[in-house]
Amino acid sequence: MRALTPSRWTLAAFLLIAAVGAIAGDQAYRWKDRAGTVHYGDHAPESPDGRVQKIPLASGPHAAVRLRIDEDGAGRYSAWAENALAGPVEVLLRFDRNHNMTSQPLLPARATVAANGKTLVANLFTADAARPGNFEVELDAVVGDPSAKPRPFEYLIPLQRQALRVDQGFDGQFSHAGNENRYALDFAADIGTPVMAARGGVVMQVESDFAQAGLSEEEYGGRANFVRILHDDGTMALYAHLQPDGALVRVGQAVRQGQQIGLSGNTGFTSGPHLHFAVQVNRGMRLESIPFRMRGPQGVLQIAR
């Protein structure tokens, strides 16, 4: 049996705590002034009154959605979601800790953020203006527009090769049981086999710098080199387990059906070289694979469950 694509392609979220301004990079800083007020920022203060605490922020290939908290100077905060991907994402903002705070709309709150865009998710303010408030908020994000309406489409085989072998089909017991991978195909492919776009679209996500592989789901289940292509009906094709530096396209690039987009490999949670292919949609803060038709050299594939 072969491979498992990461179980959840959820984008990394950034945690901010009653912050002021935008947090950038991989570190935030926390300190208190002489009045005991806690401050947060993306740079350490030049002359802090007390100890400065470093707060690590999520980073890595999926850290493309950021939470920005703006303060108006009167104790009101605006929570913005910023999306650096070349496709839409859905976000969910919630309180991780809340003392005398409320919001409009009430948290948890969802919003859809356009490609390379930003959206105001909620305004936060003290519930009782006579008392101080403090809070921690967390932002989760899932790729795709939850209002996408998939249309029937006949996909092409995503590999440039003569022989064709599917090692794991729909509902495969090894790794295709979850919603994200139920309707996925694992094609046997030697490392370096050209990977072709099964359908045209816009390159939404790319990861190409991961070099490890193994059968430890804990260690490798969340990582694999991949290309994600957004189609014109809001569906997204995932091409996973590419070789290191095996993505031959860039984020935001338009690709046509049959165009080479990468080189197959053996990265992430996998038992051997292959290409994992799935068509996915966002069904409201959850990523799901959907059935699809695919045409090969001998006609439409008969995909066994």
mmCIF file of C-alpha atoms in Angstrom, residues 85-209:
data_model
loop_
_atom_site.group_PDB
_atom_site.id
_atom_site.type_symbol
_atom_site.label_atom_id
_atom_site.label_comp_id
_atom_site.label_asym_id
_atom_site.label_seq_id
_atom_site.Cartn_x
_atom_site.Cartn_y
_atom_site.Cartn_z
ATOM 1 C CA LEU A 85 -2.545 32.739 -0.999
ATOM 2 C CA ALA A 86 -3.593 32.963 -4.644
ATOM 3 C CA GLY A 87 -7.034 31.639 -3.753
ATOM 4 C CA PRO A 88 -9.745 32.161 -1.142
ATOM 5 C CA VAL A 89 -9.702 30.867 2.424
ATOM 6 C CA GLU A 90 -12.332 30.595 5.125
ATOM 7 C CA VAL A 91 -11.370 31.701 8.628
ATOM 8 C CA LEU A 92 -12.808 31.147 12.084
ATOM 9 C CA LEU A 93 -11.961 33.576 14.903
ATOM 10 C CA ARG A 94 -12.601 32.554 18.499
ATOM 11 C CA PHE A 95 -11.687 33.575 22.017
ATOM 12 C CA ASP A 96 -8.978 31.443 23.563
ATOM 13 C CA ARG A 97 -9.289 33.458 26.780
ATOM 14 C CA ASN A 98 -11.845 36.158 27.566
ATOM 15 C CA HIS A 99 -12.191 38.487 30.541
ATOM 16 C CA ASN A 100 -14.913 41.149 30.243
ATOM 17 C CA MET A 101 -14.772 41.274 26.445
ATOM 18 C CA THR A 102 -17.436 40.942 23.790
ATOM 19 C CA SER A 103 -17.470 41.311 20.020
ATOM 20 C CA GLN A 104 -19.503 42.215 16.975
ATOM 21 C CA PRO A 105 -20.305 39.774 15.525
ATOM 22 C CA LEU A 106 -20.156 37.462 18.512
ATOM 23 C CA LEU A 107 -17.275 35.007 18.517
ATOM 24 C CA PRO A 108 -16.767 32.451 17.177
ATOM 25 C CA ALA A 109 -17.153 34.240 13.848
ATOM 26 C CA ARG A 110 -16.440 33.082 10.307
ATOM 27 C CA ALA A 111 -15.432 35.009 7.207
ATOM 28 C CA THR A 112 -14.188 34.278 3.693
ATOM 29 C CA VAL A 113 -11.029 36.081 2.596
ATOM 30 C CA ALA A 114 -10.334 36.546 -1.109
ATOM 31 C CA ALA A 115 -7.022 35.693 -2.751
ATOM 32 C CA ASN A 116 -4.308 38.116 -1.619
ATOM 33 C CA GLY A 117 -6.956 40.012 0.321
ATOM 34 C CA LYS A 118 -7.942 40.986 3.829
ATOM 35 C CA THR A 119 -11.280 40.923 5.661
ATOM 36 C CA LEU A 120 -12.517 42.414 8.921
ATOM 37 C CA VAL A 121 -13.668 39.402 10.939
ATOM 38 C CA ALA A 122 -14.876 41.115 14.136
ATOM 39 C CA ASN A 123 -14.642 44.171 16.366
ATOM 40 C CA LEU A 124 -13.794 43.518 20.025
ATOM 41 C CA PHE A 125 -14.504 45.754 23.016
ATOM 42 C CA THR A 126 -15.094 45.581 26.760
ATOM 43 C CA ALA A 127 -18.489 44.240 27.800
ATOM 44 C CA ASP A 128 -18.560 46.499 30.884
ATOM 45 C CA ALA A 129 -16.831 49.788 30.111
ATOM 46 C CA ALA A 130 -16.331 50.440 33.842
ATOM 47 C CA ARG A 131 -13.998 47.447 34.184
ATOM 48 C CA PRO A 132 -10.818 46.525 32.273
ATOM 49 C CA GLY A 133 -10.818 43.599 29.879
ATOM 50 C CA ASN A 134 -8.237 41.344 28.353
ATOM 51 C CA PHE A 135 -8.346 38.472 25.933
ATOM 52 C CA GLU A 136 -6.577 35.988 23.727
ATOM 53 C CA VAL A 137 -7.944 35.139 20.299
ATOM 54 C CA GLU A 138 -7.069 32.405 17.831
ATOM 55 C CA LEU A 139 -7.640 32.217 14.093
ATOM 56 C CA ASP A 140 -8.104 28.967 12.170
ATOM 57 C CA ALA A 141 -8.119 28.930 8.370
ATOM 58 C CA VAL A 142 -9.082 26.384 5.722
ATOM 59 C CA VAL A 143 -8.332 26.762 2.025
ATOM 60 C CA GLY A 144 -11.198 27.259 -0.385
ATOM 61 C CA ASP A 145 -14.466 29.148 -0.622
ATOM 62 C CA PRO A 146 -17.276 27.359 1.272
ATOM 63 C CA SER A 147 -19.788 28.614 -1.328
ATOM 64 C CA ALA A 148 -18.007 26.829 -4.216
ATOM 65 C CA LYS A 149 -20.321 24.864 -6.522
ATOM 66 C CA PRO A 150 -18.431 22.041 -8.286
ATOM 67 C CA ARG A 151 -19.343 21.388 -11.916
ATOM 68 C CA PRO A 152 -18.958 18.087 -13.789
ATOM 69 C CA PHE A 153 -15.540 17.856 -15.412
ATOM 70 C CA GLU A 154 -13.423 15.150 -17.017
ATOM 71 C CA TYR A 155 -9.878 15.275 -15.665
ATOM 72 C CA LEU A 156 -6.774 14.029 -17.469
ATOM 73 C CA ILE A 157 -4.313 11.509 -16.029
ATOM 74 C CA PRO A 158 -1.843 13.676 -14.066
ATOM 75 C CA LEU A 159 1.256 11.693 -15.081
ATOM 76 C CA GLN A 160 3.328 11.604 -18.252
ATOM 77 C CA ARG A 161 4.007 7.904 -18.702
ATOM 78 C CA GLN A 162 3.057 4.842 -20.760
ATOM 79 C CA ALA A 163 2.059 2.319 -18.081
ATOM 80 C CA LEU A 164 -0.530 3.274 -15.485
ATOM 81 C CA ARG A 165 -1.070 1.696 -12.088
ATOM 82 C CA VAL A 166 -3.339 2.903 -9.286
ATOM 83 C CA ASP A 167 -2.007 1.626 -5.974
ATOM 84 C CA GLN A 168 -4.819 3.032 -3.842
ATOM 85 C CA GLY A 169 -8.248 4.142 -5.003
ATOM 86 C CA PHE A 170 -11.363 5.703 -3.534
ATOM 87 C CA ASP A 171 -11.968 4.660 0.105
ATOM 88 C CA GLY A 172 -8.526 3.035 0.250
ATOM 89 C CA GLN A 173 -8.089 1.403 3.657
ATOM 90 C CA PHE A 174 -4.484 2.468 4.091
ATOM 91 C CA SER A 175 -4.952 6.233 4.021
ATOM 92 C CA HIS A 176 -8.085 7.205 2.084
ATOM 93 C CA ALA A 177 -10.666 6.761 4.823
ATOM 94 C CA GLY A 178 -10.954 10.383 5.997
ATOM 95 C CA ASN A 179 -13.086 13.008 4.272
ATOM 96 C CA GLU A 180 -10.093 14.869 2.844
ATOM 97 C CA ASN A 181 -8.780 11.788 1.034
ATOM 98 C CA ARG A 182 -11.772 9.475 0.572
ATOM 99 C CA TYR A 183 -11.950 10.251 -3.150
ATOM 100 C CA ALA A 184 -8.223 10.342 -3.834
ATOM 101 C CA LEU A 185 -6.041 8.250 -6.146
ATOM 102 C CA ASP A 186 -2.464 7.147 -5.529
ATOM 103 C CA PHE A 187 -0.654 6.587 -8.836
ATOM 104 C CA ALA A 188 2.529 4.518 -8.841
ATOM 105 C CA ALA A 189 5.276 6.769 -10.200
ATOM 106 C CA ASP A 190 9.050 6.664 -10.115
ATOM 107 C CA ILE A 191 10.774 9.636 -8.550
ATOM 108 C CA GLY A 192 11.160 12.343 -11.164
ATOM 109 C CA THR A 193 8.144 11.356 -13.289
ATOM 110 C CA PRO A 194 6.626 14.484 -14.889
ATOM 111 C CA VAL A 195 3.385 15.558 -13.201
ATOM 112 C CA MET A 196 0.818 17.220 -15.443
ATOM 113 C CA ALA A 197 -2.138 19.462 -14.629
ATOM 114 C CA ALA A 198 -5.273 17.312 -14.808
ATOM 115 C CA ARG A 199 -7.318 20.499 -15.203
ATOM 116 C CA GLY A 200 -6.406 24.106 -15.851
ATOM 117 C CA GLY A 201 -6.521 26.748 -13.163
ATOM 118 C CA VAL A 202 -4.427 29.011 -10.939
ATOM 119 C CA VAL A 203 -1.646 27.737 -8.693
ATOM 120 C CA MET A 204 -2.916 28.451 -5.197
ATOM 121 C CA GLN A 205 -0.289 26.807 -2.969
ATOM 122 C CA VAL A 206 3.158 25.297 -3.399
ATOM 123 C CA GLU A 207 5.477 23.447 -1.056
ATOM 124 C CA SER A 208 8.708 22.164 -2.517
ATOM 125 C CA ASP A 209 11.417 22.192 0.155
#
